[in-house]
Coordinates of C-alpha atoms in Angstrom, one line a residue:
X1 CA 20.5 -20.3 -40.5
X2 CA 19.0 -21.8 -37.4
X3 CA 20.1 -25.1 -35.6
X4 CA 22.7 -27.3 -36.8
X5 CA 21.8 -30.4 -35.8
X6 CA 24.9 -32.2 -36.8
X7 CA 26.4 -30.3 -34.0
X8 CA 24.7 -31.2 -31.6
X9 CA 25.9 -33.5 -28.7
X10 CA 24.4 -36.3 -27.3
X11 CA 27.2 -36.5 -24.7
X12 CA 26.5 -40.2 -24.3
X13 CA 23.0 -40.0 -23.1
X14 CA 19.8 -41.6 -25.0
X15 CA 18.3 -38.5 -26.6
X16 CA 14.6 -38.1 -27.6
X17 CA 15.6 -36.7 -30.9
X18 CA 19.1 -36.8 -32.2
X19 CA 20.9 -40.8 -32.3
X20 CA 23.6 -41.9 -31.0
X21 CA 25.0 -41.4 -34.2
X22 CA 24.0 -38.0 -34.8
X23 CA 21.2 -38.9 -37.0
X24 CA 17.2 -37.3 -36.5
X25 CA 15.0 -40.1 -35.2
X26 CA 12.3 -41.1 -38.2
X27 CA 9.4 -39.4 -36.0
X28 CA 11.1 -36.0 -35.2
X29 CA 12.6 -35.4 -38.9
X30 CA 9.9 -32.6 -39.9
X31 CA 10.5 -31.3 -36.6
X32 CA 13.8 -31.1 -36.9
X33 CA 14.0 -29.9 -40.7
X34 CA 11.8 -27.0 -39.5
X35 CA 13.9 -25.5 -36.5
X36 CA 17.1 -25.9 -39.0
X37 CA 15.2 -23.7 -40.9
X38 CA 15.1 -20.7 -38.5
X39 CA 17.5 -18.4 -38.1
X40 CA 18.9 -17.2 -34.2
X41 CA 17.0 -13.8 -34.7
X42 CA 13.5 -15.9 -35.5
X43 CA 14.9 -18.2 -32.6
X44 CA 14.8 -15.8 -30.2
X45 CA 11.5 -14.2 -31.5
X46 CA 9.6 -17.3 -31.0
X47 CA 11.0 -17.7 -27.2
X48 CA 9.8 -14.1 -26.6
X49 CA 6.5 -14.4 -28.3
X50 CA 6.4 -18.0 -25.9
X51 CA 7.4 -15.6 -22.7
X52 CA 4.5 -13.4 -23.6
X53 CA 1.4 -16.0 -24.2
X54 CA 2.4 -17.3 -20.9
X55 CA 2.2 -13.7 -19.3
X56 CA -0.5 -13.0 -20.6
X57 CA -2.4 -16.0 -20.0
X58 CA -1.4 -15.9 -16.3
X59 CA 0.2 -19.2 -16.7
X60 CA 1.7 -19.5 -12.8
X61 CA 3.0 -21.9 -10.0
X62 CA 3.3 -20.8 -6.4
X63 CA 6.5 -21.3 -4.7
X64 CA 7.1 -22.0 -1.2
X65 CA 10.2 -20.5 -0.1
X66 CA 11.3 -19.8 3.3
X67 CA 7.6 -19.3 4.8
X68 CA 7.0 -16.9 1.6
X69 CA 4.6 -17.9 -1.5
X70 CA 5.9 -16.5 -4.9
X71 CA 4.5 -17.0 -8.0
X72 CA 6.1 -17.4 -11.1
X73 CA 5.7 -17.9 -14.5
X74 CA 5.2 -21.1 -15.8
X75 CA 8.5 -21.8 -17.5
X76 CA 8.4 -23.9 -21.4
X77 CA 11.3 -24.3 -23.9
X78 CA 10.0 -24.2 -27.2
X79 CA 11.4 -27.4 -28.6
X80 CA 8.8 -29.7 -28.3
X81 CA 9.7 -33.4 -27.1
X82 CA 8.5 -36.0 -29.6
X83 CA 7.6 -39.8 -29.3
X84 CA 6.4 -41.7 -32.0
X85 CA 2.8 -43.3 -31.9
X86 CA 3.8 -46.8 -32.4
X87 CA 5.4 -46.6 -28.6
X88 CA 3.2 -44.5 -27.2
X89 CA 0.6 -47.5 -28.2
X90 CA 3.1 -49.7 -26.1
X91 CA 3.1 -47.2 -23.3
X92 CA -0.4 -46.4 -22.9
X93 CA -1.8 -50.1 -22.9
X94 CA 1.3 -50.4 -20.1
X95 CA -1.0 -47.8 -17.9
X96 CA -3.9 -48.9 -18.3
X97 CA -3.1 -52.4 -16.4
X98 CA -1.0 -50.7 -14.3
X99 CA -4.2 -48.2 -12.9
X100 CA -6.5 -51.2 -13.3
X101 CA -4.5 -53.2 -10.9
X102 CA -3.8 -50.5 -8.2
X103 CA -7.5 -49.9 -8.2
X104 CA -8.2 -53.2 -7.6
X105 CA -5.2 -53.4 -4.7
X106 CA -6.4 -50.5 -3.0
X107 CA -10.2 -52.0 -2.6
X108 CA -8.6 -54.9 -1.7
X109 CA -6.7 -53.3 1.6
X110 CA -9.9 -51.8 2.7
X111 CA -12.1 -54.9 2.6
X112 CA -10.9 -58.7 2.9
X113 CA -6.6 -57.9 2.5
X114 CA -6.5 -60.9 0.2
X115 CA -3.1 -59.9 -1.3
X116 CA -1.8 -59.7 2.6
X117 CA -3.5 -63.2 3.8
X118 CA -1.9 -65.1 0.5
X119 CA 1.7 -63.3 2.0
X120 CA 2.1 -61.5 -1.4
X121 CA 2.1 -58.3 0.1
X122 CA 3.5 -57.7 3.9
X123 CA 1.2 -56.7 6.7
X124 CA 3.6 -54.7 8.4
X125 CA 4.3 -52.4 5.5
X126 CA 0.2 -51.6 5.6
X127 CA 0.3 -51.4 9.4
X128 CA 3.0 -48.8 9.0
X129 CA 1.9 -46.8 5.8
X130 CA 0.9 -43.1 7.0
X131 CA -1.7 -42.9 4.0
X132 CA -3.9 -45.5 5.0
X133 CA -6.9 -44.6 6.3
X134 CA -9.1 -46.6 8.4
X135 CA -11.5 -44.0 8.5
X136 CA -12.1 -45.7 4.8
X137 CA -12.4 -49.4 5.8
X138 CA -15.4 -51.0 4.1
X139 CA -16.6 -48.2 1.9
X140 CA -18.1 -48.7 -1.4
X141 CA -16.9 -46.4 -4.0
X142 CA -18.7 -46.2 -7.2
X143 CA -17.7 -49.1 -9.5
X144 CA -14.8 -49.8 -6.9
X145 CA -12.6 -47.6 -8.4
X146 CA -10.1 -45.1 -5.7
X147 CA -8.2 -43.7 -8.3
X148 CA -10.1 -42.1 -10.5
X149 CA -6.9 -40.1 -11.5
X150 CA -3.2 -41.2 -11.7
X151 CA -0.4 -39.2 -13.0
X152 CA 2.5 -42.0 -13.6
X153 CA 5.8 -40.3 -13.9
X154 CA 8.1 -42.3 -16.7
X155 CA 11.6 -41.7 -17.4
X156 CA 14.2 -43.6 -20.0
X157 CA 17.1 -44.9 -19.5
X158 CA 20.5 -44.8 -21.5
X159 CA 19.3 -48.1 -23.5
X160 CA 16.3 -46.6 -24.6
X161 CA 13.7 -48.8 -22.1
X162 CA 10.8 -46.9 -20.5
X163 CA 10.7 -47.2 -17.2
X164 CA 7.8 -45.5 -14.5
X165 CA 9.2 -44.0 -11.7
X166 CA 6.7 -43.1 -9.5
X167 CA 2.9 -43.2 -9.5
X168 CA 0.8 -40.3 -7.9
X169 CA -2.8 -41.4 -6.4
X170 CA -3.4 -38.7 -4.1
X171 CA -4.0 -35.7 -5.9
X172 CA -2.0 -35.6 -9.2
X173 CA -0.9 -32.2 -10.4
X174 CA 0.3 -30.6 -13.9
X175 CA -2.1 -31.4 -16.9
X176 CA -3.5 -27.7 -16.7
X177 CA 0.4 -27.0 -17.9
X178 CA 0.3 -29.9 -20.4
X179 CA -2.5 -28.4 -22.2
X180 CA -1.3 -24.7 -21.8
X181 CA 1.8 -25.7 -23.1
X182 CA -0.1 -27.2 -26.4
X183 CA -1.9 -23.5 -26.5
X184 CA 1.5 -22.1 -25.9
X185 CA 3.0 -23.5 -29.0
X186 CA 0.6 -23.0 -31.2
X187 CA 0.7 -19.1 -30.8
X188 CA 4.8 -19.5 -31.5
X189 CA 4.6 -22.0 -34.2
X190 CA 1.0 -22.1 -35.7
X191 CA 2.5 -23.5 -38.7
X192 CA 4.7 -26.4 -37.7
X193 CA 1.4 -28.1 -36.9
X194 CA 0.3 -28.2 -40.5
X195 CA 3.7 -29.5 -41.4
X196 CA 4.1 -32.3 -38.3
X197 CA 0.6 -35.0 -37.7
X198 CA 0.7 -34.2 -33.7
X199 CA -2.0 -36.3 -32.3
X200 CA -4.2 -33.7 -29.6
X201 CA -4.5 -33.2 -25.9
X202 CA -7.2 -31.0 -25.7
X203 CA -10.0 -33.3 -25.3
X204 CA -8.9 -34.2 -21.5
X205 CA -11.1 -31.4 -20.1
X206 CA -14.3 -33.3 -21.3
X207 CA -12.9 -36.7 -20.8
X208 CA -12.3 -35.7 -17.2
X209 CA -15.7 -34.4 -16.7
X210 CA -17.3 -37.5 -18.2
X211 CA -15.2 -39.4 -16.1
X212 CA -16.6 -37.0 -12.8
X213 CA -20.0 -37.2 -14.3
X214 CA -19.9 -41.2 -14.4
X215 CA -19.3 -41.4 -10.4
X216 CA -22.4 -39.6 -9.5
X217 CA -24.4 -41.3 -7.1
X218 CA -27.7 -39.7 -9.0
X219 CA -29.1 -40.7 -12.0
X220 CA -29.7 -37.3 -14.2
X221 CA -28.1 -35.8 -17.3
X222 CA -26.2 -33.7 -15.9
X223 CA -24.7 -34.3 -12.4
X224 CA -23.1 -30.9 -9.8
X225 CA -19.7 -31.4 -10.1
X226 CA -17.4 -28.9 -8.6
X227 CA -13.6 -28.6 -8.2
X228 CA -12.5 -28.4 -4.5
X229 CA -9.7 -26.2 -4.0
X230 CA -7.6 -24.8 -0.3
X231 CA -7.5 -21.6 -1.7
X232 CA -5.6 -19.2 -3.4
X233 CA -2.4 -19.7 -1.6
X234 CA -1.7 -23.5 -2.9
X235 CA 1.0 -23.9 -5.4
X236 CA -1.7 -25.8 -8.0
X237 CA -4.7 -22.9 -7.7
X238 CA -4.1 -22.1 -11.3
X239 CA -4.8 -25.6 -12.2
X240 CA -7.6 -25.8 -10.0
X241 CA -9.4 -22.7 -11.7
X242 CA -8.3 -23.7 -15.4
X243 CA -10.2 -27.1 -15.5
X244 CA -12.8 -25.6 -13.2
X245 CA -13.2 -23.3 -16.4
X246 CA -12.5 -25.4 -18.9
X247 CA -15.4 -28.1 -17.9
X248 CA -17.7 -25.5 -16.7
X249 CA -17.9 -26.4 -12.9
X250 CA -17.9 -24.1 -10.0
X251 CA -14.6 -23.7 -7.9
X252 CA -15.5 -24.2 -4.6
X253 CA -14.0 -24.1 -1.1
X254 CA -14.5 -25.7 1.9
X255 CA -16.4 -22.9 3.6
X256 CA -19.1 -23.0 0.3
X257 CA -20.1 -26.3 0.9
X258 CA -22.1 -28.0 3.8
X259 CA -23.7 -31.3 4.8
X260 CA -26.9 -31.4 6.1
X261 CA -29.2 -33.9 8.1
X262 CA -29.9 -36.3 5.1
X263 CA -26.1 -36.8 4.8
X264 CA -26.1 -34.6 1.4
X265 CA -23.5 -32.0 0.4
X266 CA -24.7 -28.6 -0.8
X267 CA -23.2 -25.9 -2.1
X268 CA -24.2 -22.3 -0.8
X269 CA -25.4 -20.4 -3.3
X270 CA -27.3 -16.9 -3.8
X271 CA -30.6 -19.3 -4.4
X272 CA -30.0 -20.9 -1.9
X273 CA -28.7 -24.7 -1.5
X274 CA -28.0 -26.9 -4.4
X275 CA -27.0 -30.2 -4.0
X276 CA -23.5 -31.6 -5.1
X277 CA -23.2 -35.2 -7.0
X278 CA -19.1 -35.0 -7.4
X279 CA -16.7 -33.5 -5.8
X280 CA -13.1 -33.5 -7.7
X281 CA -11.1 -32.6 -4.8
X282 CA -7.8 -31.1 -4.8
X283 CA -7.2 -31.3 -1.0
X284 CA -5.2 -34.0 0.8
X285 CA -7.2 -36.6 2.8
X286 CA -6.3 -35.0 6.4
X287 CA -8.4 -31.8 5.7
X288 CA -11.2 -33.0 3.7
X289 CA -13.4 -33.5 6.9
X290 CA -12.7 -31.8 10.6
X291 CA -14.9 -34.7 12.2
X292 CA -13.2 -37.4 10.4
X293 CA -9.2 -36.4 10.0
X294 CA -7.8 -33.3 11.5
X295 CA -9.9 -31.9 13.9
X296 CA -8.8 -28.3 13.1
X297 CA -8.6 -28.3 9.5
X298 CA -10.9 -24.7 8.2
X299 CA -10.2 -26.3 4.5
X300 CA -13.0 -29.3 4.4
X301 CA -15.7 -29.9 5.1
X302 CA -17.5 -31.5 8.4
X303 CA -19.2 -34.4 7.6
X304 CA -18.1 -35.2 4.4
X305 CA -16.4 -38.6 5.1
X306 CA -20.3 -39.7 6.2
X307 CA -21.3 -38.8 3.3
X308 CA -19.5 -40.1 1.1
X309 CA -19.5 -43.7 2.8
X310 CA -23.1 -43.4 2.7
X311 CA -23.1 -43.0 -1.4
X312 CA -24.6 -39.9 -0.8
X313 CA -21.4 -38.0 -3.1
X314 CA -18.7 -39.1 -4.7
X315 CA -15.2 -37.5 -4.2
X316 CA -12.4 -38.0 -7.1
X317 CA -9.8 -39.4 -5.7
X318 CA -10.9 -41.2 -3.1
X319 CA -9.8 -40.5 0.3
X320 CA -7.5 -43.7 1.0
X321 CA -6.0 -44.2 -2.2
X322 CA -2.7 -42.8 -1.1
X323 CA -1.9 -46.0 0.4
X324 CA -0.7 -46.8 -3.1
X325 CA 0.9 -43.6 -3.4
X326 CA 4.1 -45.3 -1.7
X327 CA 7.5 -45.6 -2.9
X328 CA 7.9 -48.8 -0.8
X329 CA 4.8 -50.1 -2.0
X330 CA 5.7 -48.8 -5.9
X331 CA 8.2 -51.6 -5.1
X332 CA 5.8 -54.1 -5.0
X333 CA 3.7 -52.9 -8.6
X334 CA 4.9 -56.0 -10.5
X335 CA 3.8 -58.4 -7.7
X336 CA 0.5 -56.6 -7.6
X337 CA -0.1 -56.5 -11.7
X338 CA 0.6 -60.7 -11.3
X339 CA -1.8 -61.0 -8.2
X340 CA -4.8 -59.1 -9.5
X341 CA -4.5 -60.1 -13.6
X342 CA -2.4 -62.5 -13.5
X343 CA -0.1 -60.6 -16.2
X344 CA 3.6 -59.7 -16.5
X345 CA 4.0 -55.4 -15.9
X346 CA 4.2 -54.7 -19.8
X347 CA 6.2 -51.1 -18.2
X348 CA 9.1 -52.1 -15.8
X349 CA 9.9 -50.5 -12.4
X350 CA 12.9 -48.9 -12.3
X351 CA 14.6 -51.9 -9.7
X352 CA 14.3 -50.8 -6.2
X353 CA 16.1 -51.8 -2.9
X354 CA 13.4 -51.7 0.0
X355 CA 15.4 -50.3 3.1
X356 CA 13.0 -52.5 5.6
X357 CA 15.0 -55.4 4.2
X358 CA 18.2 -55.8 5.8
X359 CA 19.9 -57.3 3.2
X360 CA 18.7 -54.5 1.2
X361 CA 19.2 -52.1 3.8
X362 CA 22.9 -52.8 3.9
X363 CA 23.7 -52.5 0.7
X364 CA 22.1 -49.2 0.2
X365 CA 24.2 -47.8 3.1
X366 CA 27.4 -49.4 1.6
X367 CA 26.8 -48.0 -1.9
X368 CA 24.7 -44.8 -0.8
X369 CA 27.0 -42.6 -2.8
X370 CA 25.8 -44.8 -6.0
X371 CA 22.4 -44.6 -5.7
X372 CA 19.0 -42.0 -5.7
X373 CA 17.7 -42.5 -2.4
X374 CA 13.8 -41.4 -1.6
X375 CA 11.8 -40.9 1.0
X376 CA 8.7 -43.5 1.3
X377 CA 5.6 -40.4 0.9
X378 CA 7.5 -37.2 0.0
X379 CA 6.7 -35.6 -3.3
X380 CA 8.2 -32.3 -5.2
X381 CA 11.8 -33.8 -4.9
X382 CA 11.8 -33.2 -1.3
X383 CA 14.2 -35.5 0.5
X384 CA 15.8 -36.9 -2.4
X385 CA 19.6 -37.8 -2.1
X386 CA 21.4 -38.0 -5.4
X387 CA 24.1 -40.3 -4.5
X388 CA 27.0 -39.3 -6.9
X389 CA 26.7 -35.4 -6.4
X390 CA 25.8 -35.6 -2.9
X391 CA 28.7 -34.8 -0.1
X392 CA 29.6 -37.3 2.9
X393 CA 27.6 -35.3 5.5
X394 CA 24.1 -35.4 3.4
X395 CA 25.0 -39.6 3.0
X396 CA 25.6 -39.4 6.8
X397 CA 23.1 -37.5 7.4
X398 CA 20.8 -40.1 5.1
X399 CA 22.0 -43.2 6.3
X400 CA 21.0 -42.0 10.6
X401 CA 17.4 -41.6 8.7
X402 CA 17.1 -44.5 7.0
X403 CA 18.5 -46.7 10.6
X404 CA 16.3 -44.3 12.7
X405 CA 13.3 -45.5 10.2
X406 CA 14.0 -48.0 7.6
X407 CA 10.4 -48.7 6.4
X408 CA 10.3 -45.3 5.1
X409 CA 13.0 -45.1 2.7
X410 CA 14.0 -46.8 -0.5
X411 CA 17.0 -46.7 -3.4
X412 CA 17.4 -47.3 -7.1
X413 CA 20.3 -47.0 -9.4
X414 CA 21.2 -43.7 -10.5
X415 CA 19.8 -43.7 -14.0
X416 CA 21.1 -42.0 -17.5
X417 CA 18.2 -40.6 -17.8
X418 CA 17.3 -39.6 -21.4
X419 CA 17.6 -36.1 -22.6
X420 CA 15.7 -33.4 -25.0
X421 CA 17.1 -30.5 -27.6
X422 CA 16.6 -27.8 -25.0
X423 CA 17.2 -23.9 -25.8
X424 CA 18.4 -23.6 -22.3
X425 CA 21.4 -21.0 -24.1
X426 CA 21.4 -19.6 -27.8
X427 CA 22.7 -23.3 -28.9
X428 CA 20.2 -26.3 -28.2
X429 CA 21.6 -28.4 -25.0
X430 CA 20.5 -31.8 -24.1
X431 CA 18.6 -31.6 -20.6
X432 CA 17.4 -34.6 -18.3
X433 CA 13.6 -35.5 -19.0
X434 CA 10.6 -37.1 -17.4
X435 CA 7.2 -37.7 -18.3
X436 CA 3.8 -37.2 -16.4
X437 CA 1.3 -38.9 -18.3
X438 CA -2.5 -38.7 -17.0
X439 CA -5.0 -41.5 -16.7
X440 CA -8.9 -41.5 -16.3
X441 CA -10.2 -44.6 -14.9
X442 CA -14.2 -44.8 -14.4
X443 CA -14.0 -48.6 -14.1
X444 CA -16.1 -49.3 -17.4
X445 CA -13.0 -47.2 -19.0
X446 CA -9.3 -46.4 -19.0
X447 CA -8.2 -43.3 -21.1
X448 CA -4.6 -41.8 -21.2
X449 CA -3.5 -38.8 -22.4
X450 CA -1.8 -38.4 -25.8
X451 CA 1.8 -38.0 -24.3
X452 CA 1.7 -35.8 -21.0
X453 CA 3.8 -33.0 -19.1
X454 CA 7.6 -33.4 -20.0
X455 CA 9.4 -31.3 -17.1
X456 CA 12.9 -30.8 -17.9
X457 CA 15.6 -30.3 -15.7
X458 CA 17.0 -26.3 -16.8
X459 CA 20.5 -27.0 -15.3
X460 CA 22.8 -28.5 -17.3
X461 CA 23.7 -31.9 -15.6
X462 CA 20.8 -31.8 -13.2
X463 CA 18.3 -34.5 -12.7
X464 CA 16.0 -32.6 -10.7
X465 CA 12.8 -31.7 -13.2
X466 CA 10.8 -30.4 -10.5
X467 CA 9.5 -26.6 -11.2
X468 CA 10.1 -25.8 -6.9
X469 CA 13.3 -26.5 -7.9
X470 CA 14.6 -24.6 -11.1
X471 CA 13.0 -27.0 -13.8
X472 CA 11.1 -25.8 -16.9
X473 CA 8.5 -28.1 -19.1
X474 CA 7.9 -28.9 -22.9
X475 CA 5.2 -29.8 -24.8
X476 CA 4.9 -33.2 -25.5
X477 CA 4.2 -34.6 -29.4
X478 CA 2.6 -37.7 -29.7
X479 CA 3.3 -37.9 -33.7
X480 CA 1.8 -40.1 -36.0
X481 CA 4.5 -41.8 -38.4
X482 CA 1.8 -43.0 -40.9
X483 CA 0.8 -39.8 -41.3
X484 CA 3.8 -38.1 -41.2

C-alpha cells in the first residue's frame, strides 16, 4: 500500500500534518487517509504526471549563476501543505492590520514624519535607509495607499505560534507559482478535491486587477492597465506574462511606453498611442525613470516619476514603499501597528536584535554562532548566516560586516521551524517550511489569499526554502473543517 503514516518521523519538529504523537491533525485526516491509500507505483505515477504539467506548461524560474541565466523547472512535491480555516481566520485578520499600518507608516515618512517627531521611530535609521526615496516626498497616491501588494513571509515555530518573518513591499514575487501549483495538483489528483473541502485561490487574478483598476486616476469602466516587466532575462518573467494573461493586460516594457507633454503615459501601439491609467510594475524603483533615479537605466521609462506625482498614472507598488521593505525597520512592526491603530500585532515578529544598538550589537557578536543573521535589504537568501551550521571564518567574516556597518544588519534566534510530509525520497521526509501569503490593499479594501506559496527547503536539515538555492514549493490547502 502507499504511506504509512505511523512511520513517519516528526524528529522533534512541529509538523503541519502528523502530531507530536504520531497522530493526523483533524484538518489533514482525508488527506492523509487518501495518500495511505496509494501504492509506491501510483506514488511515483503521480510525481511524474506532476513533472510533466509543469513541462508542459512552461512552468520556469531563471537562475543567476556565475554571470549565466538558466532556467529551470518550477519544482512542486505533491503532498499538499494543509492549514485548517479556523487559523487561517486568525492569520489573515493578523495581515490585514499589519498592511494597513505599513501603509499608513510609509505616507507618514513622506509627508509630516509624525512617527519620527513623537521619537517612536529613529530618524537616523530613515536618514540611512537605501530605499527611501526623496524623489517621493510629498506625493499623493491614490487613497494613500504605497503598498498596493505585500507578500508576508510566515514561518512556525516548534510550539506551534505563527510567526511573520519578513514582509516584501517592493515588488513581491511567487503567486503565479501558488496558483500553478493549484493547476498542478488538480491534473495529479483531480479526485482528492471532491474528497477534501479546499477553499480556492484562483480568484486572485481578478482581485488583483480590481485592485489595479481601483487606482486609476480616470474615471471609466475599464481603465489601461499593463504589467511592466525588464524583459525576458529576469528570474520572475514567467510571472510577469502569466497574470499579464490571466487578467488580460498587455506586457509591456519600458521601450513601449512614453510620456508626453501633458505628463501622460502611452503605450505605442500599431494605432498609434493609447493612454495608460495603471501601471503594475515589476521593476525596482532605481530604473523606473532615467530622469528621476539612474540616469542610465534602458528599463523605464523617462518621465514617469512626473507623472505619476502629478496623478496623471498610477504605478502598483509605489516607488518608495521599500522603505518598509527593511529588516531593521521589520523590527519596529509592533511599534508601528500601536502608533497608527492603537492595537497589539495580533501576528508576532519573530524577536529581533537591531545591530545599530550596542547592547544589541554585542550580544549578537558574542552569540553569532547561535543565531540567523540578515542583511538590512537583501532578498533571495543572499547574505544570510545561519549561525549553528556556519564555520568560524563566515562568523568572522560577518561580525567585520556588521562593525564596518552596524545599521545594516540584524539577528534572531535560530528557529525550529515547522516541517511538511515531503516526497523528497520514495518515503515522505519532514522538510523546513515557510509561507508567502499575498495581500491586496486598495485602501477601501484588504483581501488575502486563501493560504499562499509554501517553498520548502529540498535538503534534508536545510532551512533555506529559497528556489536560487535548491528549494522546491507545495500547494497550500486552506481546508474547511465544517465542511470537511
Amino acid at each position: 500500500m502507499g504511506i504509512d503514516w505511523k512511520a513517519y518521523q516528526t524528529n522533534g519538529f512541529f509538523d503541519e500534518l502528523i502530531d507530536g504523537q504520531g497522530g493526523v491533525r483533524p484538518h489533514g485526516r482525508q488527506l492523509a487517509q487518501f495518500f495511505a491509500g496509494l501504492s509506491g507505483d501510483e506514488l511515483k505515477q503521480a510525481r511524474a504526471v506532476a513533472d510533466l504539467a509543469i513541462k508542459e506548461m512552461g512552468i520556469s524560474f531563471t537562475v543567476y549563476d556565475e554571470g549565466n541565466t538558466i532556467d529551470r523547472a518550477w519544482p512542486v512535491d505533491i503532498i499538499p501543505r494543509i492549514i485548517g480555516k479556523n487559523e487561517w481566520q486568525t492569520v489573515e485578520t493578523g495581515l490585514k492590520q499589519r498592511v494597513e499600518a505599513l501603509n499608513l507608516f510609509i505616507n507618514d515618512l513622506y509627508h509630516e514624519q509624525k512617527i519620527i517627531k513623537d521619537g517612536v521611530f529613529p530618524k537616523d535609521l530613515l536618514a540611512k535607509s537605501v530605499n527611501f526615496r526623496p524623489q517621493c516626498v510629498g506625493v499623493n497616491p491614490p487613497n494613500n495607499i504605497w503598498a498596493h501588494i505585500c507578500g508576508s513571509d510566515l514561518v512556525r515555530d516548534g510550539d506551534g505560534t505563527m510567526y511573520v518573518l519578513e514582509d516584501n513591499l517592493r515588488v513581491p514575487s511567487g503567486v503565479s507559482y501558488m496558483l500553478e501549483n493549484r493547476s498542478v495538483m488538480k491534473r495529479v489528483f483531480p479526485e482528492l478535491f471532491e474528497q477534501v473541502p479546499v477553499l480556492p485561490v484562483n480568484d486572485y487574478p481578478s482581485q488583483l486587477f480590481d485592485m489595479l483598476s481601483a487606482m486609476s486616476p480616470r474615471p471609466q469602466d475599464i481603465p489601461e492597465v499593463v504589467v511592466l516587466t525588464p524583459g525576458v532575462f529576469n528570474s520572475a518573467y514567467f510571472e510577469h506574462c502569466y497574470l499579464a494573461q490571466e487578467m488580460g493586460c498587455e506586457l509591456v516594457e519600458g521601450r513601449d511606453l512614453v510620456v508626453e507633454k501633458d505628463d501622460c503615459v502611452y503605450m505605442k501601439t500599431i494605432t498609434g498611442l493609447r493612454r495608460v491609467d495603471v501601471i503594475y510594475r515589476r521593476i525596482d524603483d532605481l530604473f523606473l525613470d532615467p530622469e528621476a533615479f539612474n540616469p542610465d537605466s534602458k528599463l523605464g521609462v523617462p518621465g514617469l516619476m512626473r507623472a505619476w506625482a502629478k496623478g496623471n498614472v498610477a504605478l502598483v507598488n509605489a516607488p518608495g514603499a521599500g522603505v518598509a521593505d527593511d529588516k531593521v525597520v521589520y523590527a519596529y512592526v509592533p511599534e508601528i501597528i500601536k502608533y497608527y491603530l492603537g492595537e497589539e500585532a495580533k501576528i508576532a515578529n519573530v524577536p529581533t536584535y537591531k545591530c545599530l544598538d550596542k547592547k544589541e550589537r554585542d550580544y549578537v557578536i558574542k552569540n553569532i554562532d547561535k543565531l540567523v543573521v540578515k542583511p538590512a535589504n537583501e532578498s533571495g537568501g543572499y547574505g544570510l548566516l545561519i549561525g549553528p551550521k556556519s564555520t568560524k571564518k563566515q562568523q568572522q567574516e560577518t561580525i567585520a560586516q556588521i562593525k564596518a556597518d552596524p545599521r545594516n544588519w540584524v539577528a534572531q534566534p535560530t528557529l525550529n521551524l515547522s516541517t511538511v510530509p515531503t516526497l523528497a525520497e520514495s518515503d515522505p521526509a519532514g522538510r523546513h517550511v515557510d509561507l508567502r501569503p499575498f495581500i491586496l490593499s486598495s485602501g477601501k479594501d484588504i483581501q488575502v489569499t486563501t493560504g499562499g506559496l509554501t517553498r520548502v527547503a529540498m535538503v534534508k536539515g536545510s532551512l533555506v526554502v529559497n528556489s536560487s538555492q535548491g528549494g522546491g514549493s507545495k500547494d497550500t490547502w486552506i481546508v474547511d473543517e465544517e465542511a470537511e
